XYZ file of C-alpha atoms in Angstrom:
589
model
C 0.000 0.000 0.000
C 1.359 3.348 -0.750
C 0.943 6.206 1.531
C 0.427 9.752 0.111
C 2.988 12.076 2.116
C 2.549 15.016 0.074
C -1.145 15.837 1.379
C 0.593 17.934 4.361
C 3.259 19.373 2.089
C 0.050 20.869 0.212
C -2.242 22.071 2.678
C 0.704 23.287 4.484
C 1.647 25.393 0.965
C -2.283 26.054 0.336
C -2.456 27.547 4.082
C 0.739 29.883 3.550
C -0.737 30.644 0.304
C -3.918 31.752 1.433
C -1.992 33.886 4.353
C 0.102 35.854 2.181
C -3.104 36.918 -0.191
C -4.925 37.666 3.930
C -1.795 40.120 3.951
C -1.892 41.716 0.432
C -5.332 42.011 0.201
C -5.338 43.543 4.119
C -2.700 46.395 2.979
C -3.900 47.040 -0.480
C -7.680 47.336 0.556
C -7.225 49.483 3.666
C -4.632 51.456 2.092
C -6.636 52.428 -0.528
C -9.921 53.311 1.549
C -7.575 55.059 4.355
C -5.454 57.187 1.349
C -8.639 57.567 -0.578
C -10.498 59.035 2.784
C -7.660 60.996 4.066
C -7.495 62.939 0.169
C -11.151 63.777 0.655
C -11.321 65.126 4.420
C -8.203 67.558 3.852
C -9.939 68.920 0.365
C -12.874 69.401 2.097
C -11.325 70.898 5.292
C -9.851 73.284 2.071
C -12.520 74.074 0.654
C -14.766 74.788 3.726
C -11.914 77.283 4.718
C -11.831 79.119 1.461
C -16.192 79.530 1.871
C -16.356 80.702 5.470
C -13.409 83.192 5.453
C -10.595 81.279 7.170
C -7.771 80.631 5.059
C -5.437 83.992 4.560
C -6.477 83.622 0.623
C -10.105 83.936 0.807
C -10.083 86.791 3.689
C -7.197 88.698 1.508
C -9.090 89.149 -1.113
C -12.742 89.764 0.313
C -12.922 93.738 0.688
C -16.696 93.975 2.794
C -15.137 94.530 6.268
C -17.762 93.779 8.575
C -18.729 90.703 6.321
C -15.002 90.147 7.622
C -15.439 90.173 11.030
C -19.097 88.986 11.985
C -17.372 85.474 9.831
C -14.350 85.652 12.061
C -15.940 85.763 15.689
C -19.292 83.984 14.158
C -17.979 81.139 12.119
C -15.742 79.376 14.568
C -18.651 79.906 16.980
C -21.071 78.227 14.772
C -19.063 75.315 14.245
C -18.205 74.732 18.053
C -21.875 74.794 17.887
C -22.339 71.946 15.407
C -19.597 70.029 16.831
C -20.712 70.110 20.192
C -24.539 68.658 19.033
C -22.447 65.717 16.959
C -20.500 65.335 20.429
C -24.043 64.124 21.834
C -24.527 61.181 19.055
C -20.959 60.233 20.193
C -20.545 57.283 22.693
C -18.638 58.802 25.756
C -20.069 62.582 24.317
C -16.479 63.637 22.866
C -14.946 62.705 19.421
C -11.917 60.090 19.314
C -8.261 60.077 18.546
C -4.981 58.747 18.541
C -5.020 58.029 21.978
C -8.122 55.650 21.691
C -6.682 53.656 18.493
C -3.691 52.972 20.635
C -5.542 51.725 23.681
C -7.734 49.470 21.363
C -4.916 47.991 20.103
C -2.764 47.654 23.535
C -5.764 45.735 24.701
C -5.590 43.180 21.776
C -8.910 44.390 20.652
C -8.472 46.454 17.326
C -12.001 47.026 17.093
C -13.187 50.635 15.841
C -16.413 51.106 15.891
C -17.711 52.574 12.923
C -20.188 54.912 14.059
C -17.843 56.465 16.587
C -15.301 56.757 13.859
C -17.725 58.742 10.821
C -18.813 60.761 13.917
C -15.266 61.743 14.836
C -14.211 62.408 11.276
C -17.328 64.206 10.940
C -16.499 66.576 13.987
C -13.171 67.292 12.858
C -14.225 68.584 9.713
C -16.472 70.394 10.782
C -13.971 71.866 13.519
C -11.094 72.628 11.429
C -13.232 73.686 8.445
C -15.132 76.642 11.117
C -10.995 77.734 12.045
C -10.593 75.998 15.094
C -6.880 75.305 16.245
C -6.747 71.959 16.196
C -4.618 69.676 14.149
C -5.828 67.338 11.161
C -3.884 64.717 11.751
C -5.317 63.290 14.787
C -9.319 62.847 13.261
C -7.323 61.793 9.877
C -5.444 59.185 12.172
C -8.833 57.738 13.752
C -10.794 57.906 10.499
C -8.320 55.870 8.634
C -7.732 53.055 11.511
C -11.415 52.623 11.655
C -11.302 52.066 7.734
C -8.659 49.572 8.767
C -10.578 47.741 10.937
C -13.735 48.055 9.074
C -11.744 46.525 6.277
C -10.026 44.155 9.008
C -13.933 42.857 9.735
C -13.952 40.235 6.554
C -12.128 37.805 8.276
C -13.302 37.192 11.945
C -11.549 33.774 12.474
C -7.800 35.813 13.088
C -7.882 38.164 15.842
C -4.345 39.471 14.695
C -6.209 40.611 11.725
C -8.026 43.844 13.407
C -4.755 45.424 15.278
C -2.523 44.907 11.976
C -5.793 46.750 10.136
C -6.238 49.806 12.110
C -2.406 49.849 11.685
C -2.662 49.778 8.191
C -5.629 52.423 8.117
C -3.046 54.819 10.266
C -0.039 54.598 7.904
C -2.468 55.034 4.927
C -3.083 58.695 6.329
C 0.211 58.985 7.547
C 1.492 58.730 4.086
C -0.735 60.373 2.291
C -1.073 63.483 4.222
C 2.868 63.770 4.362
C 3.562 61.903 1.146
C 6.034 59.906 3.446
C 5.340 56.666 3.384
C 8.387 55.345 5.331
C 7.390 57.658 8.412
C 3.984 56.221 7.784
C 4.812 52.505 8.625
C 7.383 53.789 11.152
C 4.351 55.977 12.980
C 2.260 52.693 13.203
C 4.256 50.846 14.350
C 6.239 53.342 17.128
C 3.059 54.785 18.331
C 0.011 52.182 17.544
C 1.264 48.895 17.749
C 4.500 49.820 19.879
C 6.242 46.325 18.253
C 7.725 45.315 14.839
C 6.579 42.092 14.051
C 6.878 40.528 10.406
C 3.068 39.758 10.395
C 1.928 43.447 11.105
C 5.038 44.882 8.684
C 4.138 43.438 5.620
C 0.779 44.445 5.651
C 1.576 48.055 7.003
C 4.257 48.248 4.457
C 1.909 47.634 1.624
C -1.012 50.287 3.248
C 1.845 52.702 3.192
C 2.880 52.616 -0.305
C -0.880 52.219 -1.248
C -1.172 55.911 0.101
C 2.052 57.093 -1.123
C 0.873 55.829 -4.820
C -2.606 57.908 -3.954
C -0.564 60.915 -2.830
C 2.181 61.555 -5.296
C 1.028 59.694 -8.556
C -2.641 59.695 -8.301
C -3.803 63.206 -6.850
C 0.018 64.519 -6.890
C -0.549 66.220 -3.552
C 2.516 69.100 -3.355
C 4.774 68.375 -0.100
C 3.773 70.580 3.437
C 6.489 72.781 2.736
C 9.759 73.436 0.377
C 13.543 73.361 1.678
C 15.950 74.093 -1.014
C 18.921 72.509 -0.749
C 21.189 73.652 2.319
C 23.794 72.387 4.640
C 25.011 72.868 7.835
C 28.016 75.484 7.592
C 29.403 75.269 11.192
C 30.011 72.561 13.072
C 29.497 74.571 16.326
C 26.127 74.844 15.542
C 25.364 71.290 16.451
C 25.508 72.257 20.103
C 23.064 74.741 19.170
C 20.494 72.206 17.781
C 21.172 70.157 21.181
C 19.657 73.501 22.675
C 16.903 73.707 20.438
C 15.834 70.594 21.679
C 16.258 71.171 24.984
C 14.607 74.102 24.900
C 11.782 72.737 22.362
C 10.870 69.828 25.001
C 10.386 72.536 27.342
C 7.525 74.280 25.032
C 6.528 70.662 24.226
C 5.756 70.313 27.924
C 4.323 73.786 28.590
C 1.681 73.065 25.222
C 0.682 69.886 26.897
C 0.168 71.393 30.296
C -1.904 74.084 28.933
C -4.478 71.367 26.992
C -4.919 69.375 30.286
C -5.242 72.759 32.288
C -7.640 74.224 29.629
C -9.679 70.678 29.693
C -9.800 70.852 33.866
C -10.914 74.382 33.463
C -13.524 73.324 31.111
C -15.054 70.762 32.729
C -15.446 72.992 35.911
C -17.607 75.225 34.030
C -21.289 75.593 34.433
C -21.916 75.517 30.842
C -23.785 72.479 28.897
C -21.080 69.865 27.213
C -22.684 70.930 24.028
C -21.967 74.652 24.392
C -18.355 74.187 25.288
C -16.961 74.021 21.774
C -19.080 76.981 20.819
C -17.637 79.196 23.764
C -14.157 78.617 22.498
C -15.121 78.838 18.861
C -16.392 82.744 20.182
C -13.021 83.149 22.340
C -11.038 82.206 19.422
C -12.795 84.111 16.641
C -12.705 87.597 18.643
C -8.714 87.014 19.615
C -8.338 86.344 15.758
C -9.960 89.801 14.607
C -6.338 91.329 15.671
C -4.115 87.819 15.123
C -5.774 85.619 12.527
C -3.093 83.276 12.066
C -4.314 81.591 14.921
C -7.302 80.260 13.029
C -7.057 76.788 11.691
C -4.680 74.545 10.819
C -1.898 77.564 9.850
C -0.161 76.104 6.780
C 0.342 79.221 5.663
C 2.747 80.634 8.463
C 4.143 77.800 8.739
C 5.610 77.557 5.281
C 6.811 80.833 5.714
C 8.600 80.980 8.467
C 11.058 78.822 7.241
C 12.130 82.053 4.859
C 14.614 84.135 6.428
C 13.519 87.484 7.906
C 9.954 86.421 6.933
C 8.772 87.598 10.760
C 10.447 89.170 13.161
C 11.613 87.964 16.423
C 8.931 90.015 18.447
C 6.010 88.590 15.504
C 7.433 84.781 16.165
C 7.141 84.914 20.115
C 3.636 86.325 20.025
C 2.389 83.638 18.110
C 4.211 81.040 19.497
C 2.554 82.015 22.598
C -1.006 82.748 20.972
C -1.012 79.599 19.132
C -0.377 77.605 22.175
C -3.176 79.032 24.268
C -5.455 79.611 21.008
C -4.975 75.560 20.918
C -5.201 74.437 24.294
C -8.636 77.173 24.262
C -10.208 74.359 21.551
C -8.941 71.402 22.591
C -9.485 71.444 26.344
C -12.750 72.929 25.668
C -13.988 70.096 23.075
C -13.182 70.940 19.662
C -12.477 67.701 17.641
C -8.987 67.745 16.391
C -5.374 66.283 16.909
C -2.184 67.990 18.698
C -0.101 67.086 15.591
C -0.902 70.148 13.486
C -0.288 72.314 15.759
C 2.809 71.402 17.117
C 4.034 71.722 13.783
C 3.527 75.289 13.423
C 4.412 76.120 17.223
C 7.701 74.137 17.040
C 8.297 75.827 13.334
C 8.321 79.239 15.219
C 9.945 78.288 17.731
C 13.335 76.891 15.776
C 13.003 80.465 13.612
C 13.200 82.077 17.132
C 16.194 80.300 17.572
C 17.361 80.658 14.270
C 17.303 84.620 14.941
C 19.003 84.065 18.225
C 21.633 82.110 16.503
C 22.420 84.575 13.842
C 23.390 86.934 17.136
C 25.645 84.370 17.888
C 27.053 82.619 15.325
C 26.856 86.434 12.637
C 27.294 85.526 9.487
C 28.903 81.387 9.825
C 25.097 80.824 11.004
C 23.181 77.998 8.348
C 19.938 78.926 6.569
C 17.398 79.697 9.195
C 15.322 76.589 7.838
C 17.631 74.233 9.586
C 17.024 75.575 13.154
C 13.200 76.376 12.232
C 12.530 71.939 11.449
C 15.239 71.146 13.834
C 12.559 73.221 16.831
C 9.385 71.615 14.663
C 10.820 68.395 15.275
C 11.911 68.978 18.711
C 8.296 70.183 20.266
C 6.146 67.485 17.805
C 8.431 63.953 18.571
C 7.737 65.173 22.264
C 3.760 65.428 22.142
C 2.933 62.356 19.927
C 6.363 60.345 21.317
C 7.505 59.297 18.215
C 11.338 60.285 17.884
C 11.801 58.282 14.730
C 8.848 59.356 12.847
C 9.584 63.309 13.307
C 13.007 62.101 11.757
C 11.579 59.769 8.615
C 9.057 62.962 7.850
C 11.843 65.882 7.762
C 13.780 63.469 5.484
C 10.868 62.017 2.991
C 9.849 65.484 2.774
C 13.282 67.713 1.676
C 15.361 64.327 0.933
C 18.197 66.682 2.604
C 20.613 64.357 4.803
C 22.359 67.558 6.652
C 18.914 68.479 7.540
C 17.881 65.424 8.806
C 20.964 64.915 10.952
C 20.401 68.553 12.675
C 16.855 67.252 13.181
C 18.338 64.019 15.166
C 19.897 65.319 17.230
C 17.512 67.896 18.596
C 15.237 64.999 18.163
C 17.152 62.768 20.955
C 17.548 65.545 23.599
C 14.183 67.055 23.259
C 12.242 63.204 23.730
C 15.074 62.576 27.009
C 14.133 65.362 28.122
C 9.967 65.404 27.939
C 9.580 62.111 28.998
C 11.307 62.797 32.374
C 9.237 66.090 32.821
C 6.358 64.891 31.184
C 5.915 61.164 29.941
C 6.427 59.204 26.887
C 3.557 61.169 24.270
C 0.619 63.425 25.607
C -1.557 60.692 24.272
C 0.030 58.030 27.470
C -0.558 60.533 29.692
C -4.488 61.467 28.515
C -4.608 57.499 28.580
C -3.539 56.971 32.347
C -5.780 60.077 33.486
C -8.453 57.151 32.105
C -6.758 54.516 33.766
C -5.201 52.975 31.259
C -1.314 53.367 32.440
C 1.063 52.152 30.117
C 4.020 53.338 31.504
C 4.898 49.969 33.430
C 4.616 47.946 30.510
C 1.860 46.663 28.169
C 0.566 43.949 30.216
C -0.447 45.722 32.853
C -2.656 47.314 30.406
C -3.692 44.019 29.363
C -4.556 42.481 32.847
C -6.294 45.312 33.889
C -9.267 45.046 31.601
C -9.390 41.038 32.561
C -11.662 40.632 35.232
C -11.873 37.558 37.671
C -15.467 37.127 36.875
C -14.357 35.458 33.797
C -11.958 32.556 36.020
C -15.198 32.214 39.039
C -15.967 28.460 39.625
C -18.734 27.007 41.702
C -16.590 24.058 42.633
C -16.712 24.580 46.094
C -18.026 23.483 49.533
C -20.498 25.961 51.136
C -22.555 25.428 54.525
C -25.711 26.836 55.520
C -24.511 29.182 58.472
C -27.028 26.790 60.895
C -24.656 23.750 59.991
C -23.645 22.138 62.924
C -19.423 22.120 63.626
C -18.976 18.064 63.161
C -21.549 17.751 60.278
C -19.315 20.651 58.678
C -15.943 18.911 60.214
C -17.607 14.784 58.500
C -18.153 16.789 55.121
C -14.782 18.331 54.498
C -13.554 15.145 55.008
C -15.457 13.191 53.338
C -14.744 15.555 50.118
C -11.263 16.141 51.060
C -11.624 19.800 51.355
C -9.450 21.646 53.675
C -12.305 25.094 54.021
C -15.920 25.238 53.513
C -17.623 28.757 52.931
C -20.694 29.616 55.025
C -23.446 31.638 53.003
C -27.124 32.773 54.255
C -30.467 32.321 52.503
C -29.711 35.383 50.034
C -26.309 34.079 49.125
C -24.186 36.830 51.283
C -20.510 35.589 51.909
C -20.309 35.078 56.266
C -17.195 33.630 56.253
C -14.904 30.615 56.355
C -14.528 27.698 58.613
C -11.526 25.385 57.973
C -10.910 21.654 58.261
C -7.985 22.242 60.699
C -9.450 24.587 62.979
C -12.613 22.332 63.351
C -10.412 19.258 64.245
C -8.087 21.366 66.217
C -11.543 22.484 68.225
C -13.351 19.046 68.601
C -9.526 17.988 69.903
C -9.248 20.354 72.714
C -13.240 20.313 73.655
C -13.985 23.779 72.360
C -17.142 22.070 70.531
C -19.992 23.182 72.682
C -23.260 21.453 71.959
C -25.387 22.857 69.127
C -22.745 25.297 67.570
C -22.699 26.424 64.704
C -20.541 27.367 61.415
C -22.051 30.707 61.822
C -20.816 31.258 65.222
C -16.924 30.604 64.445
C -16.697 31.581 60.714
C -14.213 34.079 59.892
C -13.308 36.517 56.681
C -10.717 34.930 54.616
C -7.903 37.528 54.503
C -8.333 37.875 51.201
C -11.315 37.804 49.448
C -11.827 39.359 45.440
C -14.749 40.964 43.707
C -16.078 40.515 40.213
C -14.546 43.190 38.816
C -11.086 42.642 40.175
C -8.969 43.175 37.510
C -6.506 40.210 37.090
C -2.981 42.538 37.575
C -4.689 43.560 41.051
C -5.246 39.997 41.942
C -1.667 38.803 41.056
C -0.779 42.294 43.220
C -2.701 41.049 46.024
C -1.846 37.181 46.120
C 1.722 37.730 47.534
C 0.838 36.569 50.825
C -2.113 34.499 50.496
C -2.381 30.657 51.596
C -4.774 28.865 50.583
C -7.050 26.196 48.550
C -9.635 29.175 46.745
C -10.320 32.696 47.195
C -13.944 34.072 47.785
C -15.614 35.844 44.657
C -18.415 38.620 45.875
C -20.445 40.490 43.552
C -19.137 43.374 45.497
C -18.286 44.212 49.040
C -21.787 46.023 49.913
C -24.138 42.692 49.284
C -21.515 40.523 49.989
C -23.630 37.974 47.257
C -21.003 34.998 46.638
C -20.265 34.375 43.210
C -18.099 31.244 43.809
C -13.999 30.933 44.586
C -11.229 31.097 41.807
C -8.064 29.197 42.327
C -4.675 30.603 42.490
C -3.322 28.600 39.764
C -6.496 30.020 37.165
C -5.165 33.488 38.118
C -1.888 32.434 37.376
C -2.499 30.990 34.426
C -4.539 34.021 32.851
C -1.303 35.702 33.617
C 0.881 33.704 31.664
C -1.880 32.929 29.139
C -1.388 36.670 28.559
C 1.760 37.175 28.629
C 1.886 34.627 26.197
C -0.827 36.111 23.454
C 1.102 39.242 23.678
C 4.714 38.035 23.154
C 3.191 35.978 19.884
C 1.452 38.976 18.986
C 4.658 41.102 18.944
C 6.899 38.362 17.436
C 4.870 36.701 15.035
C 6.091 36.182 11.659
C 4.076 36.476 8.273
């Protein structure tokens, strides 16, 4: 008889096969949707601009004055307005962010859901199409990695497949709105998935391109902004771009402070949730009658003050100081947007601060102020969104200038040493542990904090009626071979334990008095858990305990007894875990 060995060979090769085209299809289909998406919500930001009197085109060249000004105090007012009604159709009654994609995907879930998502992207168009100061990037990140998972959705059997599809989604938008795909993959996987494994990086990798193809062949997007080419004249200056970042994680910090400060402010106000955005919207428009580069995303300013003598030093620090508080203003007090954008432009003033500075300094040896203008753009935005590497990739896809690039490092590297010590690792960690969702003592935690012990609770267990008479309880443990028996009343409420030993130990000396009870000589176990005890908290609090189970209560105020979970389930969910997460990040293709 002859045996047919090549039957594995081919499933094995069919089941590979069938893999790879998961992983193409994955990247080209949410790359497309996420690049596709991303095109549309920045045109239509555009165009919204150009109709309600935002951009510096469109209020240049309108000459009705007061037309002028009721848009500029009434617009953004409007849409705060709008955006704070689409707020109350939002689960949670704000719009989502980077900061939520990341904590889906820490917590293995990758699940967007879609209605949240349109709602968020719909809020941020609205926002940064009525002015607000808020940054694009953020909604476009969101919108894209619920595409991704959306798109992720087709194949429910993998549950890798939804974290490596919002990934996808993200570097989609990433590329396309910075025609750079290599920061985009880098972004995804530095500040969504926080790992590099093969299986996510092929799929990313082809997302990426997918918007870079969109960007530069398709729509042929023009780049943010222009750097001819320039070098770095004196090699002295380097310790100046160690400064700049210094200094730029110090603005980095100061812009973060003032977002959480202006969102503590906002939520002690007496106003409705849904008025909030409007108030700001009002706040904003009537300090942008006499500065209206503060309104929107600032593209304009920010491409020129890279040019040399393009502002003066006293123009740069007033609205690198406006610009921070015109920002924190919408964000803390609900306007949908990201950080991103505007970190850009305050960082971009900052370096041409210190470009001016420098030319006090270093006279006429000083490089083109364009170097120390990214080299400050890069400093203040790798500290907010935490990713060192991707600030680096984008000033390098975008002017292709290695000198420029290396300045950029380095102010890069001191600027992200320095934030995270004052600060943390991104703004986004830090608005996730305010939540409770810490990651700052590894992912795990994060993990084992949203597994509850409900999901481990047996009923294999031994409990007495509390009337249950000491040797009846003392013959029953034994003839089970348990070592404790749990005493509950008629409704189910946890009394106490009573323990083989301590029964023996009783009947021994002739402590057992004639008609006692369980009741009478149960005690609390030392320990005792709740449903919702997260399973980090139980491994926290198991250092001490001895023991066969541990009591599971609905909560401590009934008391109700859910049933006992064993050390060694707790321990296992641990490792089980520690386990899904270590495949996760290491898997390959």
């Amino acid at each position: 008889m002859r045996i047919d060995r090549s039957r594995p060979a081919v499933r094995t090769g069919l089941k590979f096969a069938s893999r790879i085209a998961l992983i193409v299809a994955l990247g080209i289909a949410s790359g497309t949707l996420a690049s596709l998406a991303a095109v549309g919500f920045v045109e239509l930001v555009a165009v919204l601009n150009e109709w309600f009197l935002i951009s510096p085109r469109s209020r240049f060249i309108v000459d009705n004055e007061p037309l002028l000004l009721v848009a500029t105090v009434g617009v953004p007012a409007a849409g705060g307005l709008v955006v704070g009604l689409i707020h109350r159709a939002v689960p949670g009654g704000r719009s989502h962010g980077p900061a939520d994609i990341i904590q889906s995907v820490q917590t293995m879930d990758g699940r967007i859901p879609v209605r949240t998502g349109f709602l968020s992207a719909a809020a941020g168009i609205v926002s940064l199409g009525a002015g607000a100061s808020v940054g694009q990037y953020g909604p476009l990140a969101h919108l894209g990695a619920t595409l991704g998972s959306l798109v992720a959705r087709v194949n429910r059997d993998n549950r890798w497949i939804a974290t490596v599809g919002v990934g996808c989604g993200v570097a989609a938008v990433i590329s396309t709105a910075f025609n750079a795909p290599i920061a985009g993959i880098i972004f995804a996987h530095e500040v969504i998935l926080r790992h590099y494994s093969l299986r996510a990086f092929a799929p990313i990798t082809i997302a990426a391109t997918m918007g870079h193809v969109m960007a530069n062949v398709v729509f042929k997007r023009p780049p943010l902004f222009r750097v001819e080419a320039i070098t770095v004249n004196f090699a002295p200056e380097f310790l100046g771009f160690i400064l700049v970042g210094m200094v730029g994680s110090l603005i980095a910090v100061i812009y973060m402070h003032a977002i959480l400060q202006a969102n503590r402010i906002s939520r002690q106000l007496p106003v409705a949730e849904c008025l909030k955005p409007m108030l700001a919207g009002a706040l904003l428009g009537l300090a942008a009658i006499w500065l209206p580069d503060i309104l929107g995303i600032g593209k304009e300013t920010l491409r020129f003050a890279v040019i040399d003598h393009a502002f003066v030093p006293g123009e740069l620090a007033f609205l690198l100081v406006a610009k921070i508080l015109a920002t924190a203003l919408c964000i803390g007090f609900g306007f949908a947007g990201g950080v991103f954008s505007p970190a850009l432009l305050i960082g971009i003033l900052f370096g041409a601060l210190a470009g001016n500075g420098a030319e006090l300094v270093f006279g006429d040896l000083r490089s083109d102020l364009a170097i120390y203008a990214i080299c400050g753009m890069v400093s203040v935005t790798s500290a907010v969104i935490g990713a060192p590497l991707t600030t680096i990739l984008i000033v390098f896809e975008l002017t292709r200038n290695y000198d420029l690039a290396t300045a950029a490092m380095v102010s890069v590297v001191v600027s992200n040493m320095v934030s995270y010590r004052l600060f943390g690792r991104s703004l986004f960690d830090v608005q996730l542990g305010m939540r409770g969702f810490d990651l700052s003592v590894g992912r795990e935690k994060a993990v084992l904090d949203r597994r509850f012990i409900e999901c481990y609770v047996t009923q294999d267990y031994t409990g007495f009626a509390p009337d249950v008479s000491l040797a009846e309880a003392e013959s029953h443990l034994l003839r089970t071979r348990r070592h404790e028996g749990y005493v509950v009343d008629a409704d189910g409420a946890y009394l106490g334990t009573v323990k083989l030993g301590d029964l023996v130990a009783r009947r021994q000396d002739g402590g057992t008095e004639s008609g006692a009870t369980v009741a009478r000589v149960a005690q609390p176990e030392p320990l005792i858990l709740t449903a919702r005890t997260s399973v980090w908290q139980a491994m926290a609090e198991m250092g001490d305990f001895v023991g066969e189970s541990i009591p599971v209560l609905e909560d401590f105020d009934n008391r109700r007894m859910l049933g006992v979970v064993f050390e060694a389930s707790i321990v296992k969910a641990y490792l089980d875990t520690l386990k899904d997460i270590r495949h996760e990040e290491n898997a390959g293709a």
